[in-house]
Amino acid sequence: SAEDANVFLVNDFQDPLQRTLSSLELPRAVSVTNSPSSAAAPESPSSWTDGETFDRNSAPVQQNARQRQKYNDPARDLSIQVLEKFSLVTRFARETTSQLFREAQIDGFISNEWRKHDEKTHDYPRIDESNDVQKLPEDVPVPADPLEFEKLSLVWGKPRQPPLGTEEWSAFLDSEGRVTDSEAVRKRIFYGGVEHGLRKEVWRFLLGYHSFDSTYAEREYLVSVKKSEYETIKNQWKSISKEQAKRFTKFRERKGLIEKDVVRTDRSISFYDGDDSPNIKCLHDILLTYSFYNFDLGYCQGMSDLLSPILYVMGDESESFWCFVALMERLGPNFNRDQNGMHSQLFALSKLVELLDIPLHNYFKQKDCLNYFFCFRWVLIQFKREFEFEQTMRLWEVLWTHYRSEHLHLYVCVAILKRHRNKIMGEEMDFDTLLKFINELSGHIDLDATLRDAEALCICAGENGESCIPPGTPPSLPVDDASMYYQQDDDDVL
């Protein structure tokens, strides 16, 4: 405090709203004091989308042996940032208190003689100096895993296989190009993925752009029709004049947000490298066209992450667009303003952990972490930030097979949490520590082992696991409802 050096103000704001914003350190929280003590950490340029409550910021990630750069812009991941900033409130109070005690002990401000005299004078309760407010028990007992996870994975998790190749793929097709056994194809891809040179053809089936029983001729015709349809939709926004744009706020906002996002999406990949990369422009055009194709949902931060690998594989603007449309039919609810899709998945995740590891579930309950917001980024963009680009593509094609379950990604979450359960519980991580730990796992997760673990957990859970997941939970196809992507504007609220 400027009035008393012995008084420390948590925040020095008179206005309750401004006081809350300062604690959260949200992007547009404006300081109203010139006191040096009110200086906050540097702000991250971030923008709220039109109906999206999503943040793409993440904790700093340790570089791996190759010193890879992920280009994770600090302006992204709004939901994660908000949660992290909430944790700063309690963390700041705790650390400030601890710092005061440490300074008092180190600098000798509170000597034993002064304390004894003070206690006699004021009859204060005596503090037991043997207790360290920050010290944790050296050996925290961790409840045993009820499933014996290591043995479970060895018994039920099958080893990974080499990726599906061209010759083997051709054997699945009849003379007219139909896939003769789609279930066998899904199973093969589930266990081995797809060779990169074959992904352009196979992904169109996995995403639903092409039907497994379609012929070569039917697919060729569909590509031609869809290309024309794409150009029609694209011309809707390309024909907007500057005068029209001045009177089209929603268009300007979405266009501006897309322009900011695409230039910081996967720039470490040579495909998107360079200031004038044509692929960056293509990424921009597809996303803006999608905002016109699905105007209710529009564009939300995170969509560029989902589109980037698709464009990288397809290499064609129109086909990338329609594959992205097919993917968003399943993942679109992740980006709804009410975040219903995200909440249903996180709820299902909590029920799966309760089913498969009750001690870990009880631990999260004790630490008030049952909302599972620390897994938000995993679910929202399908582990895009947790693995290398190539590994992300391999994981996605496994998830898209829907071989063991449509919701295998939730079992992947459980597998990662169980793999680190001893560290999480042994170190008694609270929410903010857990969130930091989860973010720092990026680049340090063994994909093959995780997929094997996830399969074993899925088999073990069986029908009980499926019953934990509410109907319509993404990526299940949602109920055909015209209001599915309805985004309530501020002026809709009375």
Short mmCIF file of C-alpha atoms in Angstrom, two decimals:
data_model
loop_
_atom_site.label_atom_id
_atom_site.label_comp_id
_atom_site.label_asym_id
_atom_site.label_seq_id
_atom_site.Cartn_x
_atom_site.Cartn_y
_atom_site.Cartn_z
CA SER A 1 0.00 0.00 0.00
CA ALA A 2 1.18 3.50 -0.76
CA GLU A 3 -0.03 4.56 2.67
CA ASP A 4 1.62 1.82 4.72
CA ALA A 5 4.63 -0.22 3.57
CA ASN A 6 3.65 -3.05 5.93
CA VAL A 7 0.25 -3.51 4.25
CA PHE A 8 0.03 -5.53 1.04
CA LEU A 9 -2.99 -5.02 -1.23
CA VAL A 10 -4.08 -8.02 -3.30
CA ASN A 11 -5.46 -5.53 -5.82
CA ASP A 12 -6.01 -1.84 -5.50
CA PHE A 13 -9.23 -1.25 -7.45
CA GLN A 14 -12.36 0.37 -6.16
CA ASP A 15 -14.66 -0.86 -8.93
CA PRO A 16 -15.70 -4.51 -8.28
CA LEU A 17 -15.78 -5.42 -11.99
CA GLN A 18 -12.35 -3.92 -12.64
CA ARG A 19 -11.04 -5.68 -9.53
CA THR A 20 -12.22 -9.03 -10.90
CA LEU A 21 -10.78 -8.36 -14.38
CA SER A 22 -7.44 -7.42 -12.89
CA SER A 23 -7.27 -10.69 -11.02
CA LEU A 24 -8.04 -12.69 -14.15
CA GLU A 25 -5.62 -10.66 -16.30
CA LEU A 26 -7.98 -10.92 -19.26
CA PRO A 27 -6.73 -9.38 -22.50
CA ARG A 28 -8.71 -6.17 -22.32
CA ALA A 29 -8.54 -5.63 -18.55
CA VAL A 30 -7.34 -2.02 -18.23
CA SER A 31 -5.34 -0.88 -15.27
CA VAL A 32 -6.81 2.13 -13.46
CA THR A 33 -3.93 2.78 -11.12
CA ASN A 34 -0.43 4.04 -11.68
CA SER A 35 0.94 2.29 -8.65
CA PRO A 36 3.94 0.11 -9.47
CA SER A 37 2.41 -2.65 -7.36
CA SER A 38 -0.48 -2.92 -9.80
CA ALA A 39 1.67 -3.85 -12.78
CA ALA A 40 0.46 -7.09 -14.27
CA ALA A 41 2.10 -9.58 -16.52
CA PRO A 42 2.33 -8.54 -20.18
CA GLU A 43 -1.01 -8.81 -21.90
CA SER A 44 -1.57 -11.41 -24.59
CA PRO A 45 -3.28 -10.06 -27.70
CA SER A 46 -6.45 -12.10 -27.78
CA SER A 47 -9.88 -11.69 -29.26
CA TRP A 48 -13.24 -13.12 -28.42
CA THR A 49 -15.09 -14.60 -31.36
CA ASP A 50 -18.73 -13.96 -32.22
CA GLY A 51 -20.25 -16.57 -29.95
CA GLU A 52 -17.20 -18.54 -29.04
CA THR A 53 -15.73 -18.92 -25.55
CA PHE A 54 -12.56 -20.63 -26.56
CA ASP A 55 -8.94 -19.85 -25.82
CA ARG A 56 -5.96 -21.30 -27.54
CA ASN A 57 -3.29 -20.18 -25.10
CA SER A 58 -1.25 -22.86 -23.44
CA ALA A 59 1.49 -23.06 -20.88
CA PRO A 60 5.04 -22.94 -22.25
CA VAL A 61 5.99 -26.26 -23.73
CA GLN A 62 9.38 -27.82 -23.24
CA GLN A 63 11.23 -28.28 -26.47
CA ASN A 64 12.10 -31.82 -27.44
CA ALA A 65 15.48 -33.09 -28.52
CA ARG A 66 15.15 -31.56 -31.94
CA GLN A 67 14.28 -28.14 -30.49
CA ARG A 68 11.09 -27.99 -32.51
CA GLN A 69 9.11 -24.77 -32.60
CA LYS A 70 5.37 -25.10 -32.34
CA TYR A 71 4.41 -21.48 -33.04
CA ASN A 72 1.71 -21.62 -30.38
CA ASP A 73 0.54 -18.05 -30.40
CA PRO A 74 -0.18 -16.74 -26.87
CA ALA A 75 -3.35 -15.15 -28.20
CA ARG A 76 -5.04 -18.50 -28.67
CA ASP A 77 -6.89 -20.95 -26.40
CA LEU A 78 -9.24 -18.53 -24.60
CA SER A 79 -10.99 -21.13 -22.49
CA ILE A 80 -7.66 -22.48 -21.24
CA GLN A 81 -6.42 -18.95 -20.53
CA VAL A 82 -9.49 -18.03 -18.52
CA LEU A 83 -9.12 -21.14 -16.41
CA GLU A 84 -5.43 -20.48 -15.87
CA LYS A 85 -6.16 -16.91 -14.81
CA PHE A 86 -8.78 -18.04 -12.32
CA SER A 87 -6.13 -20.23 -10.77
CA LEU A 88 -3.81 -17.21 -10.48
CA VAL A 89 -6.14 -15.61 -7.94
CA THR A 90 -5.66 -18.36 -5.35
CA ARG A 91 -2.09 -18.97 -6.38
CA PHE A 92 -1.20 -15.28 -5.96
CA ALA A 93 -2.69 -15.16 -2.48
CA ARG A 94 -0.93 -18.36 -1.47
CA GLU A 95 2.45 -17.32 -2.88
CA THR A 96 2.19 -13.82 -1.40
CA THR A 97 1.50 -15.26 2.04
CA SER A 98 4.37 -17.70 1.74
CA GLN A 99 6.69 -14.94 0.54
CA LEU A 100 5.83 -12.81 3.55
CA PHE A 101 6.72 -15.66 5.89
CA ARG A 102 9.97 -16.33 4.05
CA GLU A 103 10.99 -12.67 4.09
CA ALA A 104 10.19 -12.44 7.75
CA GLN A 105 12.42 -15.42 8.54
CA ILE A 106 15.28 -14.44 6.23
CA ASP A 107 15.52 -10.74 7.00
CA GLY A 108 14.91 -11.12 10.69
CA PHE A 109 11.97 -8.76 10.85
CA ILE A 110 10.31 -11.08 13.35
CA SER A 111 12.90 -12.33 15.77
CA ASN A 112 12.11 -14.92 18.41
CA GLU A 113 12.66 -12.38 21.18
CA TRP A 114 10.29 -9.85 19.54
CA ARG A 115 7.66 -12.56 19.02
CA LYS A 116 7.82 -13.67 22.66
CA HIS A 117 7.47 -10.08 23.81
CA ASP A 118 4.62 -9.47 21.41
CA GLU A 119 2.78 -12.60 22.53
CA LYS A 120 3.06 -11.61 26.17
CA THR A 121 1.78 -8.12 25.40
CA HIS A 122 -1.08 -9.00 23.08
CA ASP A 123 -1.74 -12.61 24.08
CA TYR A 124 -1.58 -13.79 20.45
CA PRO A 125 -1.89 -17.54 19.81
CA ARG A 126 1.58 -19.09 19.48
CA ILE A 127 2.65 -20.31 16.06
CA ASP A 128 4.37 -23.67 15.91
CA GLU A 129 7.58 -22.94 13.99
CA SER A 130 8.10 -26.63 13.26
CA ASN A 131 5.26 -26.49 10.74
CA ASP A 132 6.28 -25.45 7.24
CA VAL A 133 3.27 -24.01 5.43
CA GLN A 134 4.65 -25.09 2.06
CA LYS A 135 6.10 -28.46 2.96
CA LEU A 136 4.33 -31.54 1.67
CA PRO A 137 4.76 -35.05 2.99
CA GLU A 138 7.78 -36.62 1.35
CA ASP A 139 5.99 -39.87 0.59
CA VAL A 140 2.34 -39.40 -0.21
CA PRO A 141 0.65 -42.80 -0.44
CA VAL A 142 -1.01 -43.30 -3.82
CA PRO A 143 -3.98 -45.68 -4.02
CA ALA A 144 -3.32 -48.67 -6.24
CA ASP A 145 -4.76 -48.75 -9.74
CA PRO A 146 -7.82 -51.03 -9.51
CA LEU A 147 -7.34 -52.19 -13.11
CA GLU A 148 -3.60 -52.92 -12.87
CA PHE A 149 -3.15 -50.70 -15.89
CA GLU A 150 0.18 -52.08 -17.10
CA LYS A 151 -1.11 -55.66 -17.21
CA LEU A 152 -4.39 -54.56 -18.78
CA SER A 153 -2.64 -52.93 -21.74
CA LEU A 154 -0.45 -55.97 -22.32
CA VAL A 155 -3.43 -58.33 -22.35
CA TRP A 156 -6.00 -56.31 -24.32
CA GLY A 157 -4.03 -53.62 -26.14
CA LYS A 158 -2.80 -54.99 -29.45
CA PRO A 159 0.57 -53.85 -30.86
CA ARG A 160 0.61 -51.27 -33.63
CA GLN A 161 1.10 -52.42 -37.22
CA PRO A 162 2.79 -50.86 -40.28
CA PRO A 163 0.62 -48.29 -42.08
CA LEU A 164 -1.78 -49.30 -44.84
CA GLY A 165 -0.02 -49.21 -48.20
CA THR A 166 -1.16 -48.76 -51.80
CA GLU A 167 -1.01 -52.43 -52.76
CA GLU A 168 -2.98 -53.52 -49.71
CA TRP A 169 -5.53 -50.75 -50.24
CA SER A 170 -6.08 -51.80 -53.85
CA ALA A 171 -6.95 -55.29 -52.63
CA PHE A 172 -9.93 -53.80 -50.74
CA LEU A 173 -11.41 -52.33 -53.96
CA ASP A 174 -13.45 -54.15 -56.58
CA SER A 175 -13.14 -53.53 -60.31
CA GLU A 176 -15.41 -50.46 -60.16
CA GLY A 177 -13.72 -48.94 -57.12
CA ARG A 178 -16.09 -49.95 -54.33
CA VAL A 179 -14.63 -50.87 -50.95
CA THR A 180 -15.61 -54.50 -50.50
CA ASP A 181 -15.18 -54.67 -46.72
CA SER A 182 -15.34 -51.29 -45.01
CA GLU A 183 -15.13 -52.80 -41.52
CA ALA A 184 -11.89 -54.58 -42.40
CA VAL A 185 -10.49 -51.33 -43.77
CA ARG A 186 -11.41 -49.47 -40.59
CA LYS A 187 -9.81 -52.15 -38.46
CA ARG A 188 -6.63 -52.13 -40.55
CA ILE A 189 -6.31 -48.35 -40.30
CA PHE A 190 -7.13 -48.44 -36.59
CA TYR A 191 -4.08 -50.59 -35.89
CA GLY A 192 -1.65 -49.11 -38.39
CA GLY A 193 -2.76 -45.81 -39.88
CA VAL A 194 -2.22 -44.94 -43.53
CA GLU A 195 0.89 -44.27 -45.59
CA HIS A 196 1.14 -40.55 -46.25
CA GLY A 197 0.95 -40.88 -50.04
CA LEU A 198 -2.33 -42.74 -49.70
CA ARG A 199 -3.99 -40.39 -47.23
CA LYS A 200 -5.52 -38.12 -49.85
CA GLU A 201 -7.62 -41.00 -51.16
CA VAL A 202 -8.38 -42.78 -47.89
CA TRP A 203 -9.20 -39.73 -45.78
CA ARG A 204 -12.08 -38.86 -48.10
CA PHE A 205 -13.71 -42.15 -47.09
CA LEU A 206 -12.90 -41.85 -43.39
CA LEU A 207 -14.35 -38.33 -43.22
CA GLY A 208 -17.48 -39.28 -45.14
CA TYR A 209 -16.82 -37.15 -48.21
CA HIS A 210 -16.96 -40.36 -50.28
CA SER A 211 -19.13 -43.36 -49.49
CA PHE A 212 -17.38 -46.72 -49.12
CA ASP A 213 -19.75 -48.24 -51.68
CA SER A 214 -19.22 -45.49 -54.29
CA THR A 215 -17.56 -46.28 -57.64
CA TYR A 216 -14.69 -44.50 -59.37
CA ALA A 217 -17.15 -42.83 -61.75
CA GLU A 218 -19.47 -41.70 -58.95
CA ARG A 219 -16.60 -40.20 -57.01
CA GLU A 220 -15.26 -38.37 -60.04
CA TYR A 221 -18.70 -36.91 -60.73
CA LEU A 222 -19.12 -35.87 -57.09
CA VAL A 223 -15.78 -34.05 -57.10
CA SER A 224 -16.85 -32.08 -60.18
CA VAL A 225 -20.23 -31.12 -58.72
CA LYS A 226 -18.78 -30.18 -55.34
CA LYS A 227 -16.09 -28.05 -56.93
CA SER A 228 -18.74 -25.98 -58.70
CA GLU A 229 -20.76 -25.72 -55.50
CA TYR A 230 -17.71 -24.57 -53.56
CA GLU A 231 -16.98 -21.81 -56.05
CA THR A 232 -20.58 -20.60 -55.77
CA ILE A 233 -20.33 -20.30 -51.99
CA LYS A 234 -16.89 -18.70 -52.17
CA ASN A 235 -18.14 -16.04 -54.60
CA GLN A 236 -20.71 -14.94 -52.03
CA TRP A 237 -18.04 -13.30 -49.90
CA LYS A 238 -15.65 -12.43 -52.73
CA SER A 239 -18.36 -10.33 -54.36
CA ILE A 240 -18.85 -8.18 -51.25
CA SER A 241 -17.70 -4.65 -52.04
CA LYS A 242 -15.90 -2.36 -49.63
CA GLU A 243 -19.06 -0.33 -49.23
CA GLN A 244 -21.03 -3.45 -48.36
CA ALA A 245 -18.32 -4.59 -45.93
CA LYS A 246 -18.62 -1.29 -44.05
CA ARG A 247 -22.23 -2.21 -43.30
CA PHE A 248 -21.59 -5.89 -42.63
CA THR A 249 -20.11 -6.05 -39.13
CA LYS A 250 -20.30 -9.82 -38.75
CA PHE A 251 -18.39 -10.32 -42.01
CA ARG A 252 -15.65 -7.87 -41.03
CA GLU A 253 -15.23 -9.45 -37.60
CA ARG A 254 -14.99 -12.99 -38.91
CA LYS A 255 -12.70 -12.05 -41.76
CA GLY A 256 -10.39 -10.18 -39.39
CA LEU A 257 -10.27 -13.06 -36.95
CA ILE A 258 -9.48 -15.59 -39.70
CA GLU A 259 -6.72 -13.35 -41.08
CA LYS A 260 -5.11 -13.20 -37.64
CA ASP A 261 -5.38 -16.93 -37.03
CA VAL A 262 -4.15 -18.38 -40.31
CA VAL A 263 -0.82 -16.55 -40.21
CA ARG A 264 0.03 -18.30 -36.94
CA THR A 265 -1.21 -21.79 -37.77
CA ASP A 266 1.47 -24.49 -38.22
CA ARG A 267 4.05 -22.05 -39.57
CA SER A 268 6.81 -24.48 -38.55
CA ILE A 269 5.58 -26.78 -41.33
CA SER A 270 7.26 -26.05 -44.68
CA PHE A 271 3.85 -26.34 -46.39
CA TYR A 272 2.75 -23.15 -44.59
CA ASP A 273 6.13 -21.46 -44.41
CA GLY A 274 6.76 -18.02 -45.89
CA ASP A 275 5.07 -14.65 -45.62
CA ASP A 276 3.37 -15.00 -48.99
CA SER A 277 2.54 -18.70 -48.78
CA PRO A 278 -0.30 -19.59 -51.19
CA ASN A 279 -1.35 -22.31 -48.76
CA ILE A 280 -1.95 -19.72 -46.03
CA LYS A 281 -4.20 -17.85 -48.46
CA CYS A 282 -5.97 -21.11 -49.28
CA LEU A 283 -6.47 -21.78 -45.56
CA HIS A 284 -7.98 -18.31 -45.22
CA ASP A 285 -10.32 -18.73 -48.20
CA ILE A 286 -11.63 -22.11 -47.04
CA LEU A 287 -12.36 -20.86 -43.53
CA LEU A 288 -14.09 -17.71 -44.75
CA THR A 289 -16.12 -19.76 -47.21
CA TYR A 290 -17.11 -22.13 -44.42
CA SER A 291 -18.34 -19.18 -42.37
CA PHE A 292 -20.77 -18.49 -45.23
CA TYR A 293 -21.65 -22.16 -45.71
CA ASN A 294 -22.47 -22.51 -41.99
CA PHE A 295 -23.33 -18.93 -41.15
CA ASP A 296 -24.89 -19.74 -37.77
CA LEU A 297 -21.65 -21.27 -36.48
CA GLY A 298 -19.35 -19.04 -38.49
CA TYR A 299 -15.69 -19.13 -37.58
CA CYS A 300 -14.26 -19.92 -34.17
CA GLN A 301 -10.68 -20.00 -32.99
CA GLY A 302 -9.46 -23.56 -33.23
CA MET A 303 -11.02 -24.34 -36.59
CA SER A 304 -7.79 -23.44 -38.38
CA ASP A 305 -6.06 -26.15 -36.33
CA LEU A 306 -8.56 -28.73 -37.57
CA LEU A 307 -8.38 -27.62 -41.20
CA SER A 308 -4.59 -27.35 -41.47
CA PRO A 309 -3.75 -31.10 -41.68
CA ILE A 310 -6.67 -31.68 -44.07
CA LEU A 311 -5.42 -29.06 -46.51
CA TYR A 312 -1.88 -30.39 -46.11
CA VAL A 313 -3.04 -33.87 -47.13
CA MET A 314 -5.64 -33.04 -49.78
CA GLY A 315 -3.70 -30.28 -51.51
CA ASP A 316 -6.90 -29.11 -53.22
CA GLU A 317 -9.02 -26.19 -52.03
CA SER A 318 -12.44 -27.57 -52.93
CA GLU A 319 -11.83 -31.10 -51.66
CA SER A 320 -10.25 -29.75 -48.47
CA PHE A 321 -13.34 -27.62 -47.91
CA TRP A 322 -15.79 -30.51 -48.26
CA CYS A 323 -13.67 -32.81 -46.08
CA PHE A 324 -13.58 -30.04 -43.48
CA VAL A 325 -17.36 -29.68 -43.75
CA ALA A 326 -17.73 -33.42 -43.10
CA LEU A 327 -15.44 -33.21 -40.07
CA MET A 328 -17.32 -30.20 -38.68
CA GLU A 329 -20.60 -32.10 -38.92
CA ARG A 330 -19.19 -34.14 -36.05
CA LEU A 331 -17.01 -31.60 -34.23
CA GLY A 332 -19.02 -28.43 -34.89
CA PRO A 333 -20.82 -28.61 -31.51
CA ASN A 334 -17.40 -28.18 -29.86
CA PHE A 335 -17.56 -24.54 -30.94
CA ASN A 336 -21.12 -23.63 -29.95
CA ARG A 337 -21.46 -20.59 -27.72
CA ASP A 338 -23.10 -22.62 -24.95
CA GLN A 339 -20.29 -25.18 -25.32
CA ASN A 340 -22.79 -27.97 -24.96
CA GLY A 341 -20.65 -30.28 -27.06
CA MET A 342 -17.60 -29.68 -24.90
CA HIS A 343 -19.49 -30.04 -21.64
CA SER A 344 -21.02 -33.35 -22.71
CA GLN A 345 -17.59 -34.74 -23.61
CA LEU A 346 -15.97 -33.56 -20.37
CA PHE A 347 -18.89 -34.98 -18.41
CA ALA A 348 -18.48 -38.31 -20.21
CA LEU A 349 -14.74 -38.20 -19.47
CA SER A 350 -15.42 -37.76 -15.76
CA LYS A 351 -17.80 -40.74 -15.77
CA LEU A 352 -15.24 -42.90 -17.60
CA VAL A 353 -12.53 -42.04 -15.06
CA GLU A 354 -14.99 -42.88 -12.28
CA LEU A 355 -15.66 -46.22 -13.95
CA LEU A 356 -12.05 -47.10 -14.76
CA ASP A 357 -10.13 -45.55 -11.86
CA ILE A 358 -12.25 -44.69 -8.84
CA PRO A 359 -9.26 -43.60 -6.68
CA LEU A 360 -8.21 -41.09 -9.34
CA HIS A 361 -11.82 -39.91 -9.65
CA ASN A 362 -12.03 -39.41 -5.89
CA TYR A 363 -8.76 -37.50 -5.97
CA PHE A 364 -10.08 -35.11 -8.62
CA LYS A 365 -13.25 -34.75 -6.58
CA GLN A 366 -11.22 -33.89 -3.49
CA LYS A 367 -9.26 -31.28 -5.45
CA ASP A 368 -12.44 -29.86 -7.03
CA CYS A 369 -11.28 -30.86 -10.52
CA LEU A 370 -14.31 -32.86 -11.67
CA ASN A 371 -15.06 -30.34 -14.42
CA TYR A 372 -11.99 -31.71 -16.24
CA PHE A 373 -11.27 -28.32 -17.76
CA PHE A 374 -7.59 -29.22 -17.71
CA CYS A 375 -8.42 -31.59 -20.61
CA PHE A 376 -10.26 -28.88 -22.56
CA ARG A 377 -7.59 -28.40 -25.22
CA TRP A 378 -7.18 -32.15 -25.75
CA VAL A 379 -10.85 -32.55 -26.58
CA LEU A 380 -11.50 -29.31 -28.44
CA ILE A 381 -8.88 -29.72 -31.17
CA GLN A 382 -8.37 -33.48 -30.90
CA PHE A 383 -4.87 -33.44 -29.35
CA LYS A 384 -3.52 -31.23 -32.16
CA ARG A 385 -1.11 -29.48 -29.78
CA GLU A 386 0.04 -32.60 -27.97
CA PHE A 387 1.83 -34.38 -30.83
CA GLU A 388 4.07 -33.67 -33.79
CA PHE A 389 2.26 -32.88 -37.03
CA GLU A 390 2.79 -36.36 -38.50
CA GLN A 391 1.68 -38.05 -35.27
CA THR A 392 -1.42 -35.87 -35.17
CA MET A 393 -2.44 -37.07 -38.63
CA ARG A 394 -1.87 -40.69 -37.59
CA LEU A 395 -3.93 -40.24 -34.44
CA TRP A 396 -6.78 -38.54 -36.31
CA GLU A 397 -7.10 -41.28 -38.93
CA VAL A 398 -7.26 -43.83 -36.11
CA LEU A 399 -9.99 -41.83 -34.36
CA TRP A 400 -11.94 -41.40 -37.62
CA THR A 401 -12.24 -45.16 -38.12
CA HIS A 402 -14.67 -45.33 -35.16
CA TYR A 403 -13.55 -48.95 -34.98
CA ARG A 404 -13.66 -49.57 -31.23
CA SER A 405 -15.76 -46.55 -30.38
CA GLU A 406 -16.87 -43.24 -31.82
CA HIS A 407 -15.48 -41.73 -28.63
CA LEU A 408 -12.02 -43.29 -28.56
CA HIS A 409 -10.57 -39.82 -27.98
CA LEU A 410 -12.11 -39.90 -24.48
CA TYR A 411 -10.37 -43.19 -23.75
CA VAL A 412 -7.15 -41.58 -25.00
CA CYS A 413 -7.69 -38.89 -22.35
CA VAL A 414 -8.21 -41.52 -19.66
CA ALA A 415 -5.12 -43.43 -20.83
CA ILE A 416 -2.90 -40.34 -20.52
CA LEU A 417 -4.29 -39.48 -17.09
CA LYS A 418 -3.83 -43.04 -15.84
CA ARG A 419 -0.29 -43.14 -17.21
CA HIS A 420 0.54 -40.15 -14.99
CA ARG A 421 -1.80 -40.90 -12.06
CA ASN A 422 1.01 -41.64 -9.60
CA LYS A 423 2.71 -38.31 -10.27
CA ILE A 424 -0.57 -36.39 -10.15
CA MET A 425 -1.70 -37.88 -6.84
CA GLY A 426 1.78 -38.35 -5.37
CA GLU A 427 2.57 -34.66 -5.76
CA GLU A 428 -0.94 -33.70 -4.66
CA MET A 429 -1.51 -31.47 -7.68
CA ASP A 430 -4.30 -28.93 -7.36
CA PHE A 431 -6.11 -27.51 -10.37
CA ASP A 432 -3.59 -24.87 -11.42
CA THR A 433 -0.63 -27.23 -10.95
CA LEU A 434 -2.47 -29.96 -12.83
CA LEU A 435 -3.31 -27.61 -15.70
CA LYS A 436 0.33 -26.58 -16.02
CA PHE A 437 1.45 -30.22 -15.88
CA ILE A 438 -1.05 -31.30 -18.56
CA ASN A 439 0.02 -28.49 -20.89
CA GLU A 440 3.68 -29.38 -20.45
CA LEU A 441 3.00 -32.95 -21.58
CA SER A 442 2.81 -31.57 -25.12
CA GLY A 443 5.45 -33.30 -27.23
CA HIS A 444 6.18 -35.87 -24.52
CA ILE A 445 3.37 -38.40 -25.01
CA ASP A 446 4.09 -41.79 -26.59
CA LEU A 447 1.38 -42.09 -29.24
CA ASP A 448 1.65 -45.83 -29.91
CA ALA A 449 1.61 -46.71 -26.21
CA THR A 450 -1.29 -44.33 -25.61
CA LEU A 451 -3.37 -45.86 -28.42
CA ARG A 452 -2.69 -49.33 -27.05
CA ASP A 453 -3.72 -48.20 -23.57
CA ALA A 454 -6.84 -46.51 -24.90
CA GLU A 455 -7.93 -49.64 -26.75
CA ALA A 456 -7.44 -51.77 -23.63
CA LEU A 457 -9.50 -49.33 -21.55
CA CYS A 458 -12.24 -49.24 -24.19
CA ILE A 459 -12.48 -53.04 -24.23
CA CYS A 460 -12.43 -53.20 -20.44
CA ALA A 461 -15.18 -50.58 -20.11
CA GLY A 462 -17.41 -52.32 -22.65
CA GLU A 463 -21.09 -51.44 -22.54
CA ASN A 464 -20.65 -49.74 -19.18
CA GLY A 465 -18.28 -47.31 -20.85
CA GLU A 466 -20.70 -46.56 -23.66
CA SER A 467 -23.45 -45.92 -21.12
CA CYS A 468 -21.27 -43.22 -19.56
CA ILE A 469 -21.45 -41.17 -22.78
CA PRO A 470 -24.68 -39.20 -23.38
CA PRO A 471 -26.36 -39.74 -26.77
CA GLY A 472 -25.28 -37.22 -29.39
CA THR A 473 -21.97 -36.48 -27.68
CA PRO A 474 -19.44 -35.36 -30.33
CA PRO A 475 -18.13 -36.79 -32.55
CA SER A 476 -21.39 -38.73 -32.81
CA LEU A 477 -23.54 -37.22 -35.52
CA PRO A 478 -25.92 -34.81 -33.78
CA VAL A 479 -29.69 -34.92 -34.00
CA ASP A 480 -30.88 -33.16 -37.15
CA ASP A 481 -31.89 -29.86 -35.64
CA ALA A 482 -31.91 -26.52 -37.43
CA SER A 483 -30.99 -24.78 -34.18
CA MET A 484 -27.90 -26.89 -33.60
CA TYR A 485 -25.48 -24.10 -34.50
CA TYR A 486 -27.66 -21.19 -33.44
CA GLN A 487 -25.48 -18.53 -31.85
CA GLN A 488 -27.34 -16.02 -29.72
CA ASP A 489 -26.22 -12.48 -30.44
CA ASP A 490 -26.00 -9.91 -27.70
CA ASP A 491 -28.88 -7.93 -29.18
CA ASP A 492 -31.05 -11.08 -28.97
CA VAL A 493 -30.98 -10.75 -25.20
CA LEU A 494 -33.73 -8.53 -23.83
#
